[in-house]
Amino acid sequence: MKKTSVRTRVLTGTVAAAAIAAATVGAVSASAETTETPAAVKADAQNRNLAQSTGLTIDAATRAAQAALDAATKVGQHVSVAVVDRDGVTRVLLKGDGAGPQAPESAERKAFTAVSWNAPTSELAKRLAQAPNLKDIPGTLFLAGGAPVQSKGAPVAAIGVAGAPSGDLDEQFAQAGVAALAK
Amino acid sequence: MKKTSVRTRVLTGTVAAAAIAAATVGAVSASAETTETPAAVKADAQNRNLAQSTGLTIDAATRAAQAALDAATKVGQHVSVAVVDRDGVTRVLLKGDGAGPQAPESAERKAFTAVSWNAPTSELAKRLAQAPNLKDIPGTLFLAGGAPVQSKGAPVAAIGVAGAPSGDLDEQFAQAGVAALAK
Amino acid sequence: MKKTSVRTRVLTGTVAAAAIAAATVGAVSASAETTETPAAVKADAQNRNLAQSTGLTIDAATRAAQAALDAATKVGQHVSVAVVDRDGVTRVLLKGDGAGPQAPESAERKAFTAVSWNAPTSELAKRLAQAPNLKDIPGTLFLAGGAPVQSKGAPVAAIGVAGAPSGDLDEQFAQAGVAALAK
Amino acid sequence: MKKTSVRTRVLTGTVAAAAIAAATVGAVSASAETTETPAAVKADAQNRNLAQSTGLTIDAATRAAQAALDAATKVGQHVSVAVVDRDGVTRVLLKGDGAGPQAPESAERKAFTAVSWNAPTSELAKRLAQAPNLKDIPGTLFLAGGAPVQSKGAPVAAIGVAGAPSGDLDEQFAQAGVAALAK
Amino acid sequence: MKKTSVRTRVLTGTVAAAAIAAATVGAVSASAETTETPAAVKADAQNRNLAQSTGLTIDAATRAAQAALDAATKVGQHVSVAVVDRDGVTRVLLKGDGAGPQAPESAERKAFTAVSWNAPTSELAKRLAQAPNLKDIPGTLFLAGGAPVQSKGAPVAAIGVAGAPSGDLDEQFAQAGVAALAK
Amino acid sequence: MKKTSVRTRVLTGTVAAAAIAAATVGAVSASAETTETPAAVKADAQNRNLAQSTGLTIDAATRAAQAALDAATKVGQHVSVAVVDRDGVTRVLLKGDGAGPQAPESAERKAFTAVSWNAPTSELAKRLAQAPNLKDIPGTLFLAGGAPVQSKGAPVAAIGVAGAPSGDLDEQFAQAGVAALAK
Amino acid sequence: MKKTSVRTRVLTGTVAAAAIAAATVGAVSASAETTETPAAVKADAQNRNLAQSTGLTIDAATRAAQAALDAATKVGQHVSVAVVDRDGVTRVLLKGDGAGPQAPESAERKAFTAVSWNAPTSELAKRLAQAPNLKDIPGTLFLAGGAPVQSKGAPVAAIGVAGAPSGDLDEQFAQAGVAALAK
Amino acid sequence: MKKTSVRTRVLTGTVAAAAIAAATVGAVSASAETTETPAAVKADAQNRNLAQSTGLTIDAATRAAQAALDAATKVGQHVSVAVVDRDGVTRVLLKGDGAGPQAPESAERKAFTAVSWNAPTSELAKRLAQAPNLKDIPGTLFLAGGAPVQSKGAPVAAIGVAGAPSGDLDEQFAQAGVAALAK
């Protein structure tokens, strides 16, 4: 790695992020203090204002996505796989070999739907019989193939699969991904 | 509140959510088990697969937004205020009385920018002198008025303000919001 | 507040806004007169060309949103709340703790729908039996959970709630927000 | 339900929907009372929660747009004209004969920009010398051709014109539209 | 009108447009010849390559839109009116006093739908009984309220109206606009 | 071609179109008369309300696009070509072999820009020196490679090319397309 | 063609593309080596990492599109035709004379749908009887008129046609395009 | 896995895909033959109409993405990584732990830009000095961090990285991903 000066390092990028990386943050704050902009408020937010939430590590999310893809490949199916976090944000997207152009976004939407209601999309699709307009909620797709990842029963992520000849197959592959996280 | 049967309760909505609400989740999982859909994977994700992240409670976020708005109102300025979480998702949006139509999205983008780089947007705008294309990153706005909310130095949220006659004023109001969280 | 020169004050921001803030506007108009741009037309629009419309103050809108959120929290539900004005523009958005990623936009669309037809969305959803394509109108969502705010029977705003296990629950929370405005 | 005169009831809101019938509007309100949906909150919002805002009548807005278009036609220019309200929402759009495909949205954005900062866009474009990133605010266009419509000095609408060989010409036509409102 | 030099005139705007304005075009072509860019091809397109199409003048389109709006106002309805050309591009948009936020885009889509199939949208909505997926075509809205404007039986424009309590009323107003063009 | 009944023919599609195809339109109008929808206005729009505009036939537009693509292929360049009409609507799009993913939309935007200002985009790009914000107009791209197609000096279409190592090359290919229309 | 230096040639454009054009690529790589940016990795990807996919040449795709358009024109129908590749990306788009404004995107979506499931859209539309939510997948349109192009039974492209009075007619024209590729 | 009949299997999903999976395609074609829709054209496209293109396998693309992410993690940086194919379509997306919300789309755009011009984005950013409007091409981002993957010198994919404090760091990680494909 070519050495870059501290000045360069803070120049164009994100400095740090979650608490686990707090060490690198100081430099930026320090340089901010010397500018003529309005003085930044230095005090940390009080604990009583904070809430913790749970998600998957990228390693776990990648492993789950690959387990889902492998399950599909093993039976000759060509699919896309998405893993989203509790906020519906995509953590991992894999467009498998031979998967159609409609598959990636379908996979993301199935995962989004599963994490929103903490249930498999095969189950959620049945609810449309009584509440058909649920499917008009932006970002959702009520087709089998999405499965929530839970921690203590609450949704912390979801896996969506699309591209197999039936949604039930897609969902089996998604569940294979979920199962990989329980090991 | 009219009593609704369990059946109705699980019908059209989200059941539960983050870990803090795990208690209500059970019912859904239970009913899911009795369906003919592919058997859901019941085992929870293992701890080693999980990561914790920190954010603001909605009470804290609302209090901060109102502190920013109050700071503006006190000096006769008409602004919008946004509070976003670490993922850039809006937690609170207030379109103040008399704020222009450009203000809400400006406030959201300033907050998005501040949380992305963990620095006030007044500071970030200066970086454009050396990396002018940073401002082409989708969702960003490099104008003063955004301020990060930190926990142990890492960004956990950000506040954006827009609508005052100068970005420096906007940022003072945003910092007033940040300051309210340190109390 | 750091003192900024008049020049700075008019530099990057909005100067004033609604009639209640007319005082600060003069400066801009004045400086505009001294430029070489086409002379601005100074005369005010005549009264006969003007119409008044009614909306909520940001204080009232925030109070209503919080009342809706409190009603949900009290019974253990995790929801998002939106308050829109008569033009369908969001005045307040709160994404409650534990609310799913689908909730904020659902809340906004329910409120948009309620203010467009001046009726609760539970009522509007029933109209689809006879006019099913109503739900194809952009920006709408025909799910219970939206409630109009009226002044003399006309809609001046609306509250939308999303995230509870049923739309009926969502709408009860929205109505709690409306009720807070009648006190 | 508080009785409102027919005049009031239809004044600012949309009443009803379904195709078959105006006649069913009364019935809808009535049936709402008897349904099992959550009882609607009937009380009007209290006056202290309400704010008035000022806009143009559609007759005035149309007259202003036509005055702007006539001013352009008189000197052989082919333009589009937009009139937006204080919220930036388009009230009138005219795509003149021979105007290019880029003209309508340009006109709307110029008007949006003018009403956001209560100044002609020729003036606002100069501010970019000191705050170049202002032009990254979504919905704006910093080209001459937009002019605010004021009431007591505050912006209540704006007119945007696009399509002439120079922005200065566009803005003269926009100002002709503003002037028509002062008569 | 302030005099602007030819240089200024060609600087930022559109020079000319439809054939009726060809006179002003020469200047630009001339100046283009003196640049070092690839020599422009000067020969006009041959007649055999050209096709004529028919549309409304802006005067006619505006008159039709106002006739539709007047028809609505006369019976106390608050609507938006759109006139689109054969390509579905909006020529005139009027958001009437008291029309809801959903009305303008609904009016545009109804007009778009009517001009696409050269039939009133009330008629087109019936076709959905046999071809329900027609309504998934982007830009369309299969609700009564759109009416084509014909020349020799072919569609040259369409008028869309939205906001009345029923689509049939909307369509009567649209037809009043069409009728104004036959006089 | 399989014979389809008249009933089938009018069922799901567009019936007729431009004046040149008026013959097929009658059937729909006729069937419309027998419905219970609001009686359609049968009278044609008066001539004084109508304006003619000029465009390319699809045969000519395709020939021009292919001439541009051939010119590129002849010198070993891989490009996309777009032909837009006077309204900026794409008539022909060709994504050539080996053209990059950025090329098709670039070609369309160059053509859109050229038809909007009736000048080659190489020429228009120079105007930015004096009016830099022109390039913020939605839909435009100020890079060499777009060339207008004229009839009597007025723009009736434009050709855009993208993908060659320089915009000047792109524009030479576009001009080859224009030249094919002069033969 | 005006001579441009090598420097100019690599300045603004794409240099080369698919393997068939590798010859021109060297220059860029070479110049990249002399810059102070992080040294580019020069080694080619290993063969075991690569997969081949099959598509149409632009000549074939254009011929197919024209065959489809000719089939429509021969029977007096006015349509748009799209040819997409296996990834759903448009290779050719033709908006025929007199085709309505809804036709081009309809044609593209039909082709997208046909290539995604390797079946004619008339066939796919029938599947909705059992899986109605398939049509909610973004980018699709389940109306007859799309036909896949196959190589050894696998989909390598698709043709979509829209604008005729029935989808069955549209699909006949699409199939005429497919047939032209078998000769 | 619940057994599903062949009928069910072809019901809702994609059947097959690239040539490598042609075996499963037959079933669908067969069932299509028995329907009353227009007879599908069965003949395969002729070889002379076909072109081959090269891309990465999903295994290779995933390995490359992980190598890039590992390179970043090793030096304590929190980034997102995207791998796109020659068409700019995302094959793999990884949002690393602690990466900001702006990172995923930045990574995708850097990869899109690198594959479009077959050069690292650090190199491409320099070209803006002479052709500044290149950066207005939709989908691009001219910031260091994108690197092409080549086969015989031609681009077959690209890797984009975003989130480190400087683009140069991002690009080093991207190049680590490219290097993993050369082994």
Short mmCIF file of N, CA and C in Angstrom, two decimals, chain D residues 7 10-22 25 56-59 62-63 66 69-70 75-78 85 89-100 102 104 108 143 163-170 172-173, chain E residues 1-4 8-18 20-21 24 56-59 62-63 66 69-70 76-78 85 89-102 104 108 144 163-169:
data_model
loop_
_atom_site.label_atom_id
_atom_site.label_comp_id
_atom_site.label_asym_id
_atom_site.label_seq_id
_atom_site.Cartn_x
_atom_site.Cartn_y
_atom_site.Cartn_z
N ARG D 7 -71.68 24.20 0.34
CA ARG D 7 -70.64 25.09 -0.14
C ARG D 7 -69.32 24.81 0.59
N VAL D 10 -67.65 21.22 -0.17
CA VAL D 10 -66.93 21.01 -1.41
C VAL D 10 -65.81 22.03 -1.59
N LEU D 11 -65.62 22.87 -0.60
CA LEU D 11 -64.76 24.02 -0.85
C LEU D 11 -63.32 23.65 -1.12
N THR D 12 -62.68 23.02 -0.19
CA THR D 12 -61.25 22.79 -0.38
C THR D 12 -60.90 21.34 -0.57
N GLY D 13 -61.87 20.48 -0.48
CA GLY D 13 -61.50 19.08 -0.53
C GLY D 13 -62.14 18.33 -1.65
N THR D 14 -61.63 17.13 -1.83
CA THR D 14 -62.25 16.23 -2.78
C THR D 14 -63.35 15.51 -2.05
N VAL D 15 -64.51 15.48 -2.62
CA VAL D 15 -65.56 14.72 -1.98
C VAL D 15 -65.81 13.47 -2.78
N ALA D 16 -65.60 12.38 -2.21
CA ALA D 16 -65.95 11.09 -2.79
C ALA D 16 -65.09 10.70 -3.95
N ALA D 17 -65.61 9.75 -4.69
CA ALA D 17 -64.72 9.05 -5.58
C ALA D 17 -65.48 8.21 -6.57
N ALA D 18 -65.95 7.09 -6.15
CA ALA D 18 -66.40 6.04 -7.06
C ALA D 18 -67.23 6.57 -8.19
N ALA D 19 -67.04 5.87 -9.30
CA ALA D 19 -67.56 6.34 -10.57
C ALA D 19 -69.03 6.63 -10.53
N ILE D 20 -69.73 5.67 -10.11
CA ILE D 20 -71.17 5.74 -10.32
C ILE D 20 -71.81 6.92 -9.68
N ALA D 21 -71.00 7.75 -8.81
CA ALA D 21 -71.97 8.64 -8.32
C ALA D 21 -71.67 9.70 -7.34
N ALA D 22 -72.10 10.86 -7.78
CA ALA D 22 -72.11 11.98 -6.85
C ALA D 22 -73.11 11.73 -5.76
N VAL D 25 -72.21 10.31 -2.30
CA VAL D 25 -71.28 10.98 -1.41
C VAL D 25 -71.84 11.11 -0.02
N LEU D 56 -52.22 32.02 -5.13
CA LEU D 56 -52.95 32.63 -6.24
C LEU D 56 -54.20 31.81 -6.54
N THR D 57 -55.24 32.48 -6.99
CA THR D 57 -56.36 31.75 -7.55
C THR D 57 -55.92 31.16 -8.89
N ILE D 58 -56.63 30.14 -9.34
CA ILE D 58 -56.27 29.56 -10.63
C ILE D 58 -56.52 30.56 -11.75
N ASP D 59 -57.51 31.43 -11.58
CA ASP D 59 -57.75 32.44 -12.61
C ASP D 59 -56.56 33.38 -12.72
N THR D 62 -53.49 31.57 -14.18
CA THR D 62 -53.62 31.35 -15.63
C THR D 62 -53.38 32.66 -16.37
N ARG D 63 -53.95 33.73 -15.85
CA ARG D 63 -53.77 35.04 -16.48
C ARG D 63 -52.28 35.43 -16.51
N GLN D 66 -50.43 33.37 -19.10
CA GLN D 66 -50.71 33.81 -20.48
C GLN D 66 -50.04 35.14 -20.78
N LEU D 69 -46.54 34.28 -21.64
CA LEU D 69 -46.45 33.65 -22.97
C LEU D 69 -46.68 34.69 -24.06
N ASP D 70 -47.63 35.59 -23.85
CA ASP D 70 -47.90 36.63 -24.84
C ASP D 70 -46.68 37.53 -25.03
N VAL D 75 -42.53 38.95 -29.36
CA VAL D 75 -41.19 39.18 -29.92
C VAL D 75 -40.65 37.92 -30.61
N GLY D 76 -41.58 37.04 -30.96
CA GLY D 76 -41.19 35.90 -31.79
C GLY D 76 -40.46 34.78 -31.07
N GLN D 77 -40.59 34.72 -29.75
CA GLN D 77 -39.91 33.65 -29.02
C GLN D 77 -40.86 32.52 -28.66
N HIS D 78 -40.34 31.32 -28.61
CA HIS D 78 -41.13 30.11 -28.35
C HIS D 78 -40.74 29.55 -26.99
N ASP D 85 -46.93 27.32 -6.81
CA ASP D 85 -47.36 27.97 -5.58
C ASP D 85 -46.21 27.99 -4.57
N VAL D 89 -45.50 23.58 -5.92
CA VAL D 89 -46.39 22.74 -6.72
C VAL D 89 -46.88 23.53 -7.94
N THR D 90 -46.86 22.86 -9.11
CA THR D 90 -47.27 23.54 -10.34
C THR D 90 -48.77 23.79 -10.35
N ARG D 91 -49.14 25.04 -10.54
CA ARG D 91 -50.55 25.40 -10.69
C ARG D 91 -50.92 25.49 -12.17
N VAL D 92 -50.02 26.05 -12.97
CA VAL D 92 -50.27 26.20 -14.41
C VAL D 92 -49.00 25.85 -15.17
N LEU D 93 -49.16 25.08 -16.23
CA LEU D 93 -48.05 24.81 -17.14
C LEU D 93 -48.55 24.99 -18.56
N LEU D 94 -47.83 25.80 -19.33
CA LEU D 94 -48.17 26.00 -20.74
C LEU D 94 -46.92 25.70 -21.56
N LYS D 95 -47.02 24.73 -22.47
CA LYS D 95 -45.92 24.49 -23.40
C LYS D 95 -46.28 25.18 -24.71
N GLY D 96 -45.65 26.31 -24.95
CA GLY D 96 -46.00 27.14 -26.10
C GLY D 96 -45.68 26.47 -27.43
N ASP D 97 -46.28 26.98 -28.49
CA ASP D 97 -46.01 26.45 -29.83
C ASP D 97 -44.53 26.60 -30.15
N GLY D 98 -43.94 25.50 -30.59
CA GLY D 98 -42.54 25.56 -31.02
C GLY D 98 -41.52 25.53 -29.89
N ALA D 99 -41.97 25.42 -28.66
CA ALA D 99 -41.02 25.34 -27.55
C ALA D 99 -40.35 23.96 -27.55
N GLY D 100 -39.08 23.93 -27.22
CA GLY D 100 -38.33 22.68 -27.24
C GLY D 100 -38.72 21.75 -26.10
N GLN D 102 -37.01 20.55 -23.76
CA GLN D 102 -36.37 20.83 -22.48
C GLN D 102 -37.07 21.97 -21.73
N PRO D 104 -40.42 22.80 -20.74
CA PRO D 104 -41.39 22.75 -19.63
C PRO D 104 -40.74 22.48 -18.28
N GLU D 108 -40.53 24.96 -14.91
CA GLU D 108 -40.99 24.58 -13.57
C GLU D 108 -39.86 24.72 -12.53
N LEU D 143 -30.81 29.30 -13.46
CA LEU D 143 -30.71 30.01 -14.73
C LEU D 143 -31.75 31.13 -14.71
N GLY D 163 -36.91 28.77 -22.79
CA GLY D 163 -37.00 28.52 -24.23
C GLY D 163 -36.48 29.63 -25.10
N ALA D 164 -36.36 30.83 -24.55
CA ALA D 164 -35.83 31.95 -25.34
C ALA D 164 -34.32 31.81 -25.48
N PRO D 165 -33.71 32.55 -26.43
CA PRO D 165 -32.27 32.39 -26.64
C PRO D 165 -31.40 32.83 -25.47
N SER D 166 -31.97 33.56 -24.52
CA SER D 166 -31.18 33.89 -23.32
C SER D 166 -32.08 33.87 -22.11
N GLY D 167 -31.47 33.59 -20.96
CA GLY D 167 -32.23 33.59 -19.73
C GLY D 167 -32.77 34.97 -19.40
N ASP D 168 -32.06 36.01 -19.80
CA ASP D 168 -32.55 37.35 -19.52
C ASP D 168 -33.88 37.61 -20.22
N LEU D 169 -33.96 37.12 -21.46
CA LEU D 169 -35.24 37.25 -22.16
C LEU D 169 -36.32 36.46 -21.42
N ASP D 170 -36.00 35.23 -21.07
CA ASP D 170 -36.97 34.41 -20.33
C ASP D 170 -37.47 35.16 -19.10
N GLN D 172 -37.54 38.38 -18.51
CA GLN D 172 -38.41 39.51 -18.86
C GLN D 172 -39.84 39.02 -19.06
N PHE D 173 -39.98 37.88 -19.71
CA PHE D 173 -41.34 37.36 -19.95
C PHE D 173 -41.96 36.94 -18.61
N MET E 1 -38.39 45.81 -23.70
CA MET E 1 -37.40 44.72 -23.70
C MET E 1 -36.01 45.26 -23.84
N LYS E 2 -35.17 44.90 -22.89
CA LYS E 2 -33.79 45.38 -22.96
C LYS E 2 -33.14 44.77 -24.18
N LYS E 3 -32.36 45.57 -24.86
CA LYS E 3 -31.69 45.08 -26.06
C LYS E 3 -30.52 44.18 -25.66
N THR E 4 -30.45 43.05 -26.28
CA THR E 4 -29.30 42.18 -26.02
C THR E 4 -28.58 41.95 -27.33
N THR E 8 -25.25 37.65 -27.10
CA THR E 8 -25.98 37.26 -25.90
C THR E 8 -27.19 36.42 -26.25
N ARG E 9 -27.81 36.80 -27.34
CA ARG E 9 -29.05 36.10 -27.68
C ARG E 9 -28.84 34.61 -27.93
N VAL E 10 -27.74 34.27 -28.55
CA VAL E 10 -27.55 32.85 -28.85
C VAL E 10 -26.87 32.13 -27.70
N LEU E 11 -26.61 32.86 -26.66
CA LEU E 11 -25.76 32.29 -25.63
C LEU E 11 -26.34 31.12 -24.87
N THR E 12 -27.45 31.35 -24.22
CA THR E 12 -27.89 30.33 -23.27
C THR E 12 -29.19 29.65 -23.65
N GLY E 13 -29.78 30.02 -24.74
CA GLY E 13 -31.14 29.53 -24.92
C GLY E 13 -31.34 28.74 -26.19
N THR E 14 -32.58 28.39 -26.39
CA THR E 14 -32.99 27.71 -27.60
C THR E 14 -33.10 28.73 -28.70
N VAL E 15 -32.57 28.44 -29.82
CA VAL E 15 -32.79 29.33 -30.93
C VAL E 15 -33.78 28.70 -31.86
N ALA E 16 -34.90 29.27 -31.89
CA ALA E 16 -35.94 28.86 -32.82
C ALA E 16 -36.47 27.49 -32.49
N ALA E 17 -37.25 27.04 -33.40
CA ALA E 17 -38.00 25.84 -33.08
C ALA E 17 -38.72 25.35 -34.32
N ALA E 18 -40.01 25.34 -34.26
CA ALA E 18 -40.80 24.81 -35.38
C ALA E 18 -40.55 25.64 -36.62
N ILE E 20 -42.19 27.50 -38.34
CA ILE E 20 -42.71 28.87 -38.35
C ILE E 20 -41.69 29.87 -37.85
N ALA E 21 -40.63 29.40 -37.25
CA ALA E 21 -39.65 30.32 -36.67
C ALA E 21 -38.27 30.13 -37.29
N THR E 24 -34.96 32.82 -37.39
CA THR E 24 -33.94 33.11 -36.38
C THR E 24 -32.85 32.05 -36.31
N LEU E 56 -52.58 20.49 -31.47
CA LEU E 56 -53.33 21.70 -31.13
C LEU E 56 -52.37 22.87 -30.99
N THR E 57 -52.84 24.05 -31.33
CA THR E 57 -52.09 25.24 -30.96
C THR E 57 -52.21 25.42 -29.45
N ILE E 58 -51.27 26.18 -28.89
CA ILE E 58 -51.34 26.41 -27.44
C ILE E 58 -52.60 27.23 -27.11
N ASP E 59 -53.01 28.08 -28.01
CA ASP E 59 -54.23 28.85 -27.76
C ASP E 59 -55.43 27.92 -27.66
N THR E 62 -55.23 25.75 -24.47
CA THR E 62 -55.56 26.51 -23.27
C THR E 62 -57.06 26.76 -23.19
N ARG E 63 -57.65 27.11 -24.32
CA ARG E 63 -59.09 27.34 -24.34
C ARG E 63 -59.86 26.08 -23.95
N GLN E 66 -59.52 25.46 -20.22
CA GLN E 66 -60.35 26.37 -19.43
C GLN E 66 -61.84 26.03 -19.54
N LEU E 69 -62.37 23.27 -17.13
CA LEU E 69 -62.35 23.76 -15.75
C LEU E 69 -63.62 24.54 -15.44
N ASP E 70 -64.06 25.36 -16.38
CA ASP E 70 -65.28 26.14 -16.18
C ASP E 70 -66.48 25.22 -15.98
N GLY E 76 -69.70 23.41 -9.09
CA GLY E 76 -69.12 23.34 -7.75
C GLY E 76 -68.08 22.28 -7.54
N GLN E 77 -67.48 21.79 -8.60
CA GLN E 77 -66.45 20.76 -8.45
C GLN E 77 -65.05 21.36 -8.57
N HIS E 78 -64.12 20.77 -7.84
CA HIS E 78 -62.74 21.25 -7.78
C HIS E 78 -61.84 20.24 -8.46
N ASP E 85 -50.50 16.22 -25.94
CA ASP E 85 -50.48 16.08 -27.39
C ASP E 85 -50.44 14.61 -27.79
N VAL E 89 -47.26 14.25 -24.38
CA VAL E 89 -46.57 15.33 -23.68
C VAL E 89 -47.59 16.39 -23.26
N THR E 90 -47.46 16.86 -22.02
CA THR E 90 -48.40 17.84 -21.50
C THR E 90 -48.22 19.20 -22.17
N ARG E 91 -49.29 19.70 -22.74
CA ARG E 91 -49.27 21.06 -23.31
C ARG E 91 -49.81 22.08 -22.30
N VAL E 92 -50.87 21.68 -21.58
CA VAL E 92 -51.47 22.59 -20.59
C VAL E 92 -51.79 21.78 -19.34
N LEU E 93 -51.47 22.35 -18.20
CA LEU E 93 -51.89 21.76 -16.92
C LEU E 93 -52.44 22.88 -16.05
N LEU E 94 -53.65 22.67 -15.54
CA LEU E 94 -54.27 23.63 -14.61
C LEU E 94 -54.65 22.88 -13.35
N LYS E 95 -54.12 23.32 -12.22
CA LYS E 95 -54.56 22.74 -10.94
C LYS E 95 -55.57 23.71 -10.35
N GLY E 96 -56.84 23.37 -10.44
CA GLY E 96 -57.91 24.27 -10.03
C GLY E 96 -57.91 24.55 -8.54
N ASP E 97 -58.59 25.61 -8.15
CA ASP E 97 -58.69 25.95 -6.73
C ASP E 97 -59.36 24.80 -5.97
N GLY E 98 -58.73 24.38 -4.89
CA GLY E 98 -59.31 23.35 -4.05
C GLY E 98 -59.15 21.93 -4.56
N ALA E 99 -58.47 21.75 -5.66
CA ALA E 99 -58.23 20.39 -6.15
C ALA E 99 -57.20 19.70 -5.26
N GLY E 100 -57.39 18.42 -5.04
CA GLY E 100 -56.49 17.67 -4.15
C GLY E 100 -55.14 17.42 -4.79
N PRO E 101 -54.17 16.99 -3.97
CA PRO E 101 -52.81 16.78 -4.48
C PRO E 101 -52.69 15.62 -5.47
N GLN E 102 -53.67 14.74 -5.46
CA GLN E 102 -53.62 13.60 -6.37
C GLN E 102 -54.14 13.97 -7.76
N PRO E 104 -53.58 16.53 -10.22
CA PRO E 104 -52.84 16.87 -11.45
C PRO E 104 -52.27 15.66 -12.17
N GLU E 108 -53.25 14.10 -15.94
CA GLU E 108 -52.28 13.86 -17.01
C GLU E 108 -52.33 12.40 -17.48
N ALA E 144 -62.38 6.79 -15.60
CA ALA E 144 -63.10 7.75 -16.43
C ALA E 144 -62.60 9.15 -16.15
N GLY E 163 -60.58 14.87 -9.99
CA GLY E 163 -60.88 15.59 -8.76
C GLY E 163 -62.34 15.62 -8.38
N ALA E 164 -63.23 15.36 -9.34
CA ALA E 164 -64.66 15.35 -9.02
C ALA E 164 -65.00 14.06 -8.27
N PRO E 165 -66.19 14.02 -7.64
CA PRO E 165 -66.54 12.83 -6.85
C PRO E 165 -66.74 11.56 -7.68
N SER E 166 -66.85 11.69 -8.99
CA SER E 166 -66.93 10.48 -9.82
C SER E 166 -66.18 10.70 -11.12
N GLY E 167 -65.69 9.62 -11.67
CA GLY E 167 -65.00 9.72 -12.95
C GLY E 167 -65.93 10.15 -14.06
N ASP E 168 -67.22 9.81 -13.96
CA ASP E 168 -68.15 10.22 -15.00
C ASP E 168 -68.28 11.74 -15.04
N LEU E 169 -68.30 12.35 -13.87
CA LEU E 169 -68.32 13.81 -13.84
C LEU E 169 -67.04 14.36 -14.46
#
